């Protein structure tokens, strides 16, 4: 599914998958980065005790992921006055948690006015990952109590499926608990959408950050399955 982004690499197949985090359907539904290892680690399988799911695996078995030897440049759109007052601190903390868990390098390089999913016809040229706070009137995908939406765009060649861009939006109208709190917190929602942005998708286990819905079981810390999945799409998988 495309989002009106220019397809600069026309010979490659581009795909994007969205993952929505539903808050209303909850019942159903440190710092530092490690250097990538010289040799990829053997993949950790998803298990019942530590489940994870991958956004995309191509026909050759390549997992869609970022190159862990590059820096993912992040920009934040918190222009909406209803965005959390601590939006930048939230993002900084969430990125650090993601870095520690995945070994990926993410750098917050500044703000943007770009709004993903809003069909503005433009995109932010100076970022690889954009995080934005907005509402369902602007991004219809957030209608119906959807707390957030995140996705990634990748290209597939014979040797790899590589994520090039990702974006996520969080709904300012969704009454989430502030900070990184247990339950339906904005911090957990942010971690969840970041999980999509680096190549994970939903699991059924409500305790995992990558559960489809926020609920009482949600915790603002990557759980065993999330961590195994983040290893699979992170530095342990090796550089391209
Ligand atoms: Zn989701």
Short mmCIF file of C-alpha atoms and ligand atoms in Angstrom, two decimals:
data_model
loop_
_atom_site.label_atom_id
_atom_site.label_comp_id
_atom_site.label_asym_id
_atom_site.label_seq_id
_atom_site.Cartn_x
_atom_site.Cartn_y
_atom_site.Cartn_z
CA UNK A 1 0.00 0.00 0.00
CA UNK A 2 1.47 3.33 -1.03
CA UNK A 3 1.04 6.69 0.61
CA UNK A 4 1.79 9.04 -2.20
CA UNK A 5 5.48 8.88 -1.57
CA UNK A 6 7.68 9.24 -4.62
CA UNK A 7 9.05 5.91 -5.68
CA UNK A 8 12.67 6.81 -6.25
CA UNK A 9 13.86 3.25 -6.70
CA UNK A 10 11.53 2.19 -9.41
CA UNK A 11 13.20 -1.14 -10.10
CA UNK A 12 12.56 -2.31 -6.61
CA UNK A 13 9.32 -3.49 -5.25
CA UNK A 14 8.00 -1.18 -2.58
CA UNK A 15 5.53 -2.18 -0.02
CA UNK A 16 4.15 -0.68 3.10
CA UNK A 17 2.12 -2.26 5.79
CA UNK A 18 0.21 -0.42 8.44
CA UNK A 19 -0.48 -1.49 11.93
CA UNK A 20 -3.14 0.18 13.99
CA UNK A 21 -3.29 0.13 17.73
CA UNK A 22 -6.82 0.10 18.99
CA UNK A 23 -7.38 1.47 22.44
CA UNK A 24 -11.10 0.78 22.62
CA UNK A 25 -10.72 -2.82 21.56
CA UNK A 26 -8.31 -3.51 24.36
CA UNK A 27 -10.31 -6.47 25.63
CA UNK A 28 -9.98 -8.18 22.28
CA UNK A 29 -7.60 -7.01 21.00
CA UNK A 30 19.45 3.72 29.98
CA UNK A 31 21.37 4.80 27.15
CA UNK A 32 23.93 3.63 24.67
CA UNK A 33 23.90 1.47 21.60
CA UNK A 34 25.78 -1.71 20.92
CA UNK A 35 27.85 -2.08 17.80
CA UNK A 36 26.47 -4.63 15.36
CA UNK A 37 28.28 -7.96 15.69
CA UNK A 38 30.72 -9.17 13.05
CA UNK A 39 28.55 -12.16 12.32
CA UNK A 40 24.76 -12.25 12.44
CA UNK A 41 23.35 -14.07 15.44
CA UNK A 42 21.14 -17.09 14.83
CA UNK A 43 17.52 -15.93 14.78
CA UNK A 44 15.54 -16.43 17.96
CA UNK A 45 12.23 -18.09 17.08
CA UNK A 46 8.89 -16.78 18.27
CA UNK A 47 7.54 -18.99 21.03
CA UNK A 48 4.37 -19.13 23.11
CA UNK A 49 6.24 -17.65 26.06
CA UNK A 50 7.94 -14.95 23.99
CA UNK A 51 5.85 -14.35 20.90
CA UNK A 52 6.62 -11.89 18.17
CA UNK A 53 5.52 -11.42 14.57
CA UNK A 54 7.37 -9.88 11.66
CA UNK A 55 5.91 -7.19 9.42
CA UNK A 56 7.28 -8.85 6.31
CA UNK A 57 9.37 -11.84 5.28
CA UNK A 58 10.10 -12.07 1.58
CA UNK A 59 10.04 -15.16 -0.63
CA UNK A 60 13.74 -15.80 0.07
CA UNK A 61 13.20 -15.66 3.81
CA UNK A 62 14.66 -12.19 4.29
CA UNK A 63 13.11 -10.23 7.12
CA UNK A 64 12.21 -6.63 6.28
CA UNK A 65 14.40 -4.50 8.54
CA UNK A 66 16.58 -1.43 8.72
CA UNK A 67 20.31 -1.59 8.06
CA UNK A 68 21.67 -1.54 11.62
CA UNK A 69 24.91 0.04 10.37
CA UNK A 70 23.10 3.23 9.39
CA UNK A 71 21.58 5.93 11.56
CA UNK A 72 17.81 6.31 11.45
CA UNK A 73 17.08 10.04 11.50
CA UNK A 74 13.95 10.86 13.46
CA UNK A 75 11.84 14.01 13.36
CA UNK A 76 8.81 14.82 15.48
CA UNK A 77 5.71 16.81 14.63
CA UNK A 78 4.30 18.06 17.91
CA UNK A 79 2.77 21.23 16.49
CA UNK A 80 -0.73 20.18 17.53
CA UNK A 81 -1.42 22.07 20.79
CA UNK A 82 -3.04 18.93 22.20
CA UNK A 83 0.18 16.93 21.86
CA UNK A 84 1.67 15.96 25.23
CA UNK A 85 3.65 18.79 26.78
CA UNK A 86 6.48 16.31 27.30
CA UNK A 87 6.31 14.97 23.75
CA UNK A 88 10.01 15.45 23.07
CA UNK A 89 11.05 13.80 26.33
CA UNK A 90 8.68 10.92 25.63
CA UNK A 91 10.15 10.40 22.20
CA UNK A 92 13.72 10.65 23.47
CA UNK A 93 13.04 8.02 26.11
CA UNK A 94 11.18 5.73 23.72
CA UNK A 95 13.99 5.91 21.17
CA UNK A 96 16.55 5.02 23.82
CA UNK A 97 14.48 2.04 24.89
CA UNK A 98 14.25 0.93 21.28
CA UNK A 99 17.99 1.39 20.75
CA UNK A 100 18.86 -0.66 23.80
CA UNK A 101 16.45 -3.43 22.83
CA UNK A 102 17.33 -3.60 19.14
CA UNK A 103 20.85 -2.26 18.74
CA UNK A 104 19.56 0.01 15.99
CA UNK A 105 20.86 3.57 15.88
CA UNK A 106 18.19 6.24 16.08
CA UNK A 107 18.92 9.93 16.29
CA UNK A 108 16.40 12.65 17.04
CA UNK A 109 17.45 15.36 14.60
CA UNK A 110 14.65 17.89 15.09
CA UNK A 111 11.06 18.85 14.45
CA UNK A 112 8.98 18.66 11.30
CA UNK A 113 5.64 19.96 10.09
CA UNK A 114 5.08 16.83 8.00
CA UNK A 115 2.01 14.79 8.89
CA UNK A 116 2.16 11.11 7.87
CA UNK A 117 -1.07 9.58 6.49
CA UNK A 118 -2.58 13.04 5.91
CA UNK A 119 -2.23 12.85 2.12
CA UNK A 120 -0.50 16.20 1.92
CA UNK A 121 1.40 15.06 -1.15
CA UNK A 122 4.77 15.84 0.35
CA UNK A 123 7.08 14.08 2.72
CA UNK A 124 9.89 15.08 5.04
CA UNK A 125 13.14 14.79 3.09
CA UNK A 126 15.44 15.08 6.10
CA UNK A 127 14.14 12.22 8.18
CA UNK A 128 13.84 8.46 7.89
CA UNK A 129 11.25 8.15 10.63
CA UNK A 130 8.58 10.74 11.44
CA UNK A 131 6.52 10.72 14.63
CA UNK A 132 3.46 12.98 14.75
CA UNK A 133 0.59 13.84 17.06
CA UNK A 134 -2.67 14.54 15.28
CA UNK A 135 -6.37 13.66 15.25
CA UNK A 136 -8.87 11.59 13.30
CA UNK A 137 -10.16 14.64 11.43
CA UNK A 138 -6.68 14.98 9.91
CA UNK A 139 -5.79 11.30 9.68
CA UNK A 140 -8.98 9.25 9.18
CA UNK A 141 -7.15 6.05 10.10
CA UNK A 142 -7.31 7.23 13.71
CA UNK A 143 -11.12 7.26 13.74
CA UNK A 144 -13.01 4.90 16.01
CA UNK A 145 -10.76 5.01 19.03
CA UNK A 146 -7.54 4.04 17.28
CA UNK A 147 -4.75 5.34 19.51
CA UNK A 148 -2.02 5.23 16.92
CA UNK A 149 -0.86 4.00 13.59
CA UNK A 150 2.59 3.10 12.38
CA UNK A 151 4.13 1.56 9.32
CA UNK A 152 7.24 1.09 7.27
CA UNK A 153 8.22 1.13 3.63
CA UNK A 154 10.77 -1.33 2.33
CA UNK A 155 12.27 -2.56 -0.90
CA UNK A 156 13.01 -6.13 -1.75
CA UNK A 157 15.97 -7.37 -3.78
CA UNK A 158 17.44 -10.86 -4.10
CA UNK A 159 19.70 -10.23 -1.15
CA UNK A 160 17.52 -8.39 1.33
CA UNK A 161 14.31 -6.65 2.29
CA UNK A 162 15.36 -3.26 3.55
CA UNK A 163 13.22 -0.71 5.35
CA UNK A 164 13.93 2.79 4.09
CA UNK A 165 11.26 4.89 5.73
CA UNK A 166 8.75 4.66 8.51
CA UNK A 167 6.24 6.88 10.20
CA UNK A 168 3.77 6.83 13.00
CA UNK A 169 0.97 8.98 14.29
CA UNK A 170 -0.61 9.15 17.72
CA UNK A 171 -4.15 10.37 18.37
CA UNK A 172 -4.33 13.48 20.56
CA UNK A 173 -8.03 12.81 21.24
CA UNK A 174 -7.41 9.41 22.76
CA UNK A 175 -7.36 9.72 26.54
CA UNK A 176 -4.19 7.81 27.36
CA UNK A 177 -2.39 7.81 30.69
CA UNK A 178 0.60 10.19 30.48
CA UNK A 179 4.16 8.97 30.37
CA UNK A 180 5.42 5.40 30.58
CA UNK A 181 2.77 3.99 32.87
CA UNK A 182 1.19 0.53 33.05
CA UNK A 183 -2.08 0.10 31.18
CA UNK A 184 -3.23 2.42 28.43
CA UNK A 185 -0.34 4.89 28.46
CA UNK A 186 0.98 7.14 25.74
CA UNK A 187 4.45 5.74 26.38
CA UNK A 188 3.35 2.20 25.60
CA UNK A 189 1.47 3.40 22.53
CA UNK A 190 4.66 5.09 21.33
CA UNK A 191 6.76 1.96 21.89
CA UNK A 192 4.14 -0.11 20.06
CA UNK A 193 4.15 2.12 16.98
CA UNK A 194 7.95 2.21 17.01
CA UNK A 195 7.82 -1.58 16.95
CA UNK A 196 5.90 -1.36 13.68
CA UNK A 197 8.39 1.20 12.38
CA UNK A 198 11.26 -1.25 12.78
CA UNK A 199 9.49 -4.27 11.33
CA UNK A 200 7.27 -5.94 13.91
CA UNK A 201 3.56 -6.56 13.83
CA UNK A 202 0.87 -7.77 16.23
CA UNK A 203 0.81 -10.76 18.55
CA UNK A 204 -2.11 -12.14 20.53
CA UNK A 205 -0.40 -12.05 23.95
CA UNK A 206 -1.86 -8.93 25.68
CA UNK A 207 1.26 -8.51 27.82
CA UNK A 208 3.51 -7.79 24.87
CA UNK A 209 3.97 -4.21 23.71
CA UNK A 210 3.13 -5.52 20.24
CA UNK A 211 -0.33 -6.75 21.34
CA UNK A 212 -3.00 -5.34 19.04
CA UNK A 213 -4.71 -3.37 21.79
CA UNK A 214 -3.73 -1.41 24.86
CA UNK A 215 -5.26 -2.80 28.03
CA UNK A 216 -4.79 -3.53 31.69
CA UNK A 217 -2.03 -6.03 30.87
CA UNK A 218 -0.03 -3.49 28.87
CA UNK A 219 3.36 -2.48 30.24
CA UNK A 220 5.56 0.40 29.08
CA UNK A 221 8.55 -1.92 28.75
CA UNK A 222 9.39 -4.25 25.88
CA UNK A 223 8.50 -7.77 26.99
CA UNK A 224 10.21 -11.10 26.18
CA UNK A 225 8.51 -11.55 22.82
CA UNK A 226 9.04 -7.91 21.86
CA UNK A 227 12.73 -8.24 22.74
CA UNK A 228 13.13 -11.43 20.70
CA UNK A 229 11.44 -9.73 17.75
CA UNK A 230 13.58 -6.62 18.09
CA UNK A 231 16.67 -8.84 18.02
CA UNK A 232 15.39 -10.40 14.81
CA UNK A 233 15.05 -7.01 13.10
CA UNK A 234 17.94 -5.33 14.92
CA UNK A 235 21.71 -5.31 15.04
CA UNK A 236 21.95 -9.01 15.86
CA UNK A 237 20.74 -9.78 12.34
CA UNK A 238 23.83 -8.12 10.87
CA UNK A 239 24.41 -5.24 8.48
CA UNK A 240 23.47 -5.13 4.83
ZN1 LIG B 1 -0.24 -1.91 16.04
#
